[in-house]
Coordinates of N, CA and C in Angstrom, one line a residue:
L1 N 149.1 3.2 162.6 CA 149.5 4.9 164.1 C 148.3 5.0 164.9
C2 N 148.2 5.1 166.2 CA 148.0 4.6 167.3 C 148.2 6.1 168.1
S3 N 147.6 6.9 167.8 CA 147.6 7.6 170.0 C 146.5 8.3 169.9
P4 N 146.8 8.7 171.6 CA 145.0 8.7 171.7 C 145.1 10.6 171.6
T5 N 144.2 11.5 171.3 CA 143.6 12.7 172.0 C 144.1 13.2 172.8
I6 N 144.9 14.4 172.4 CA 145.7 15.5 173.4 C 145.1 17.1 173.3
N7 N 144.2 17.6 173.3 CA 143.6 18.7 172.7 C 143.4 19.4 171.5
A8 N 142.7 17.9 171.2 CA 142.0 17.8 169.1 C 142.7 17.4 168.6
G9 N 144.5 16.7 169.2 CA 145.0 16.6 167.9 C 146.1 15.3 168.3
G10 N 147.1 14.8 167.7 CA 147.7 13.7 168.1 C 148.6 14.4 169.2
F11 N 149.1 12.7 169.9 CA 150.3 13.2 171.5 C 151.7 13.6 170.2
P12 N 152.0 14.5 171.1 CA 152.9 15.2 171.0 C 154.8 14.3 170.0
A13 N 154.7 13.1 170.6 CA 155.9 12.4 170.2 C 154.8 11.5 168.5
L14 N 154.1 11.9 168.8 CA 153.5 10.7 167.5 C 153.9 11.6 166.3
K15 N 153.0 13.5 166.7 CA 153.2 14.0 166.0 C 154.9 14.1 164.7
N16 N 155.6 13.8 166.4 CA 157.3 14.1 166.2 C 157.6 13.6 165.1
F17 N 157.1 12.4 165.0 CA 157.0 10.8 164.6 C 156.9 10.8 163.4
I18 N 155.7 12.0 162.6 CA 154.9 11.6 161.6 C 155.9 12.8 161.0
T19 N 156.1 13.7 161.3 CA 156.6 14.9 160.8 C 158.5 14.3 160.2
S20 N 158.9 13.8 161.0 CA 159.8 12.7 160.1 C 159.9 11.7 159.3
L21 N 158.7 11.2 159.6 CA 158.1 10.7 158.1 C 158.3 11.2 156.9
V22 N 157.5 12.3 156.8 CA 156.4 13.3 156.0 C 158.3 14.1 155.1
D23 N 159.5 14.9 156.6 CA 160.8 14.7 156.2 C 161.5 14.2 155.9
H24 N 161.4 12.8 155.9 CA 162.1 11.9 154.5 C 161.3 11.4 153.5
N25 N 160.6 11.9 152.9 CA 159.8 11.8 151.7 C 159.6 10.4 151.6
F26 N 158.2 10.1 153.2 CA 157.3 9.1 153.0 C 156.6 8.8 152.1
Q27 N 156.4 7.4 151.7 CA 155.2 7.7 150.5 C 155.4 5.3 150.0
N28 N 154.4 5.8 149.3 CA 153.7 4.6 148.5 C 153.4 3.4 150.1
R29 N 152.9 3.4 150.6 CA 152.5 3.3 151.8 C 151.4 2.5 152.0
F30 N 150.7 2.1 153.1 CA 149.4 1.5 153.4 C 149.5 1.9 155.3
V31 N 148.1 3.3 155.2 CA 148.5 3.5 157.0 C 147.2 2.8 157.2
A32 N 147.0 2.6 158.6 CA 146.0 2.5 159.4 C 146.5 3.8 160.0
F33 N 144.9 3.5 161.4 CA 144.7 4.3 162.3 C 144.2 4.0 163.7
M34 N 144.6 3.9 164.1 CA 143.9 3.5 166.1 C 143.9 4.8 166.9
E35 N 142.7 5.5 167.8 CA 143.2 6.6 168.3 C 142.1 6.6 169.4
C36 N 142.7 7.3 170.6 CA 141.3 6.9 171.1 C 141.5 8.4 172.1
G37 N 140.0 8.6 172.7 CA 139.8 10.1 173.3 C 138.2 10.2 174.7
M38 N 139.2 10.7 175.4 CA 137.7 10.3 176.5 C 136.8 10.8 176.6
W39 N 136.5 12.2 175.2 CA 135.1 13.0 174.7 C 135.8 12.4 173.6
S40 N 136.1 13.4 173.2 CA 135.6 13.0 171.0 C 137.2 12.7 170.5
P41 N 137.1 11.6 169.9 CA 138.4 11.0 169.8 C 138.9 11.7 168.3
S42 N 139.9 12.4 167.8 CA 140.0 12.9 167.1 C 141.3 13.3 166.0
S43 N 142.2 11.7 167.1 CA 144.0 12.0 166.7 C 144.1 11.3 165.1
G44 N 143.3 10.2 164.4 CA 143.2 10.1 163.7 C 143.2 11.5 162.5
K45 N 142.5 12.0 162.3 CA 141.9 13.3 161.8 C 143.8 13.7 162.0
C46 N 144.1 14.1 163.0 CA 145.5 15.0 163.0 C 146.6 14.0 161.8
M47 N 145.9 12.9 162.7 CA 147.4 12.1 161.4 C 147.0 11.9 160.6
A48 N 146.2 11.6 159.2 CA 146.2 12.0 158.3 C 146.5 13.4 157.7
D49 N 145.4 14.0 159.0 CA 146.0 15.7 158.3 C 147.6 16.0 157.7
M50 N 148.4 15.2 159.1 CA 149.8 15.4 158.2 C 150.2 14.5 157.5
L51 N 150.0 14.2 157.0 CA 150.2 12.6 155.5 C 149.6 13.0 154.4
R52 N 149.3 13.7 154.2 CA 148.3 14.2 153.7 C 149.1 14.6 152.2
G53 N 150.3 15.2 152.5 CA 151.5 15.7 151.4 C 151.8 14.4 150.8
C54 N 152.2 13.1 151.7 CA 152.8 12.6 150.8 C 152.4 11.6 149.4
K55 N 153.7 11.1 149.4 CA 152.8 10.5 147.5 C 152.3 9.0 147.9
G56 N 151.9 8.1 147.2 CA 151.3 6.8 147.7 C 151.0 6.4 148.5
V57 N 150.3 7.3 149.5 CA 149.9 7.2 150.7 C 149.0 6.4 151.0
K58 N 147.4 5.0 151.2 CA 146.5 4.2 150.8 C 146.4 4.6 152.7
Y59 N 145.3 4.9 153.0 CA 144.2 4.4 153.7 C 143.8 3.1 154.2
D60 N 143.3 2.7 155.5 CA 142.7 1.6 155.5 C 141.5 2.2 156.1
E61 N 140.7 1.7 156.0 CA 139.0 2.2 156.2 C 138.1 2.3 157.4
T62 N 139.3 0.9 158.3 CA 138.6 0.9 159.2 C 139.5 1.7 160.4
R63 N 138.9 2.9 161.2 CA 139.6 3.4 161.4 C 138.8 3.1 163.1
V64 N 140.2 2.4 164.4 CA 139.3 2.0 165.3 C 139.2 3.4 166.0
K65 N 138.1 3.5 166.8 CA 138.2 4.6 167.6 C 137.8 4.3 168.9
F66 N 138.2 4.5 169.9 CA 137.2 3.8 171.3 C 137.9 5.6 172.8
T67 N 136.9 5.4 173.5 CA 137.1 6.0 174.3 C 137.8 5.2 176.6
G68 N 138.8 6.2 176.5 CA 138.7 5.0 178.1 C 139.4 3.9 177.4
R69 N 138.7 2.7 177.7 CA 138.7 2.0 177.7 C 138.1 0.9 176.5
P70 N 139.1 0.1 175.9 CA 138.8 -0.6 174.8 C 137.3 -1.3 175.6
D71 N 136.2 -0.8 174.2 CA 135.4 -2.2 174.5 C 135.2 -2.9 174.0
D72 N 134.1 -4.0 174.0 CA 134.1 -5.2 172.6 C 134.2 -4.9 171.5
E73 N 133.1 -4.2 170.8 CA 133.7 -3.1 169.7 C 135.2 -2.7 169.8
A74 N 135.2 -1.7 169.8 CA 137.0 -1.5 169.7 C 137.5 -2.5 169.4
F75 N 138.1 -3.5 170.5 CA 138.5 -5.5 170.7 C 138.5 -5.8 169.0
A76 N 136.8 -5.8 168.2 CA 136.6 -6.7 167.0 C 136.8 -5.6 166.5
N77 N 137.2 -4.2 166.2 CA 137.0 -3.5 165.0 C 138.8 -3.7 165.3
I78 N 139.9 -3.5 166.5 CA 141.1 -3.8 166.3 C 141.4 -5.3 165.3
A79 N 140.7 -6.6 166.0 CA 141.0 -7.8 165.4 C 141.1 -8.0 164.0
L80 N 139.8 -7.0 163.0 CA 139.4 -6.7 161.8 C 140.7 -6.1 160.6
L81 N 141.6 -5.2 161.5 CA 142.3 -3.9 161.2 C 143.4 -5.2 161.4
A82 N 143.9 -5.8 162.2 CA 145.4 -6.9 162.3 C 144.6 -7.6 161.0
N83 N 143.6 -8.7 160.9 CA 143.3 -8.8 159.8 C 144.2 -8.5 158.6
E84 N 143.1 -7.0 158.8 CA 142.8 -6.0 157.0 C 144.1 -6.6 156.5
I85 N 145.6 -5.9 158.0 CA 147.2 -5.7 157.7 C 147.7 -6.6 157.7
A86 N 146.8 -8.2 158.1 CA 148.5 -8.7 157.8 C 147.4 -10.1 156.3
G87 N 146.6 -9.5 155.5 CA 146.3 -9.8 154.4 C 146.8 -8.7 153.8
K88 N 147.4 -7.9 153.5 CA 148.7 -6.5 152.5 C 149.6 -7.3 152.1

């Protein structure tokens, strides 16, 4: 899941999507987060909190964070995350 940080939370459309997942008993899945924000990316925590009640959901330890335009470190983490997901 990927979301910009808006008002210290996730993008409203993504929050609606996650609410729909929870309402439809989302479970036994592997989830990874990408978050961006100009000052303090925090949408990943918001997304994880929303999924907290879902059974069997596992989270990838690599959380991609960037502010503004992704830098070289963010691109490296995106590639790492993609490889981890492809290996699952």
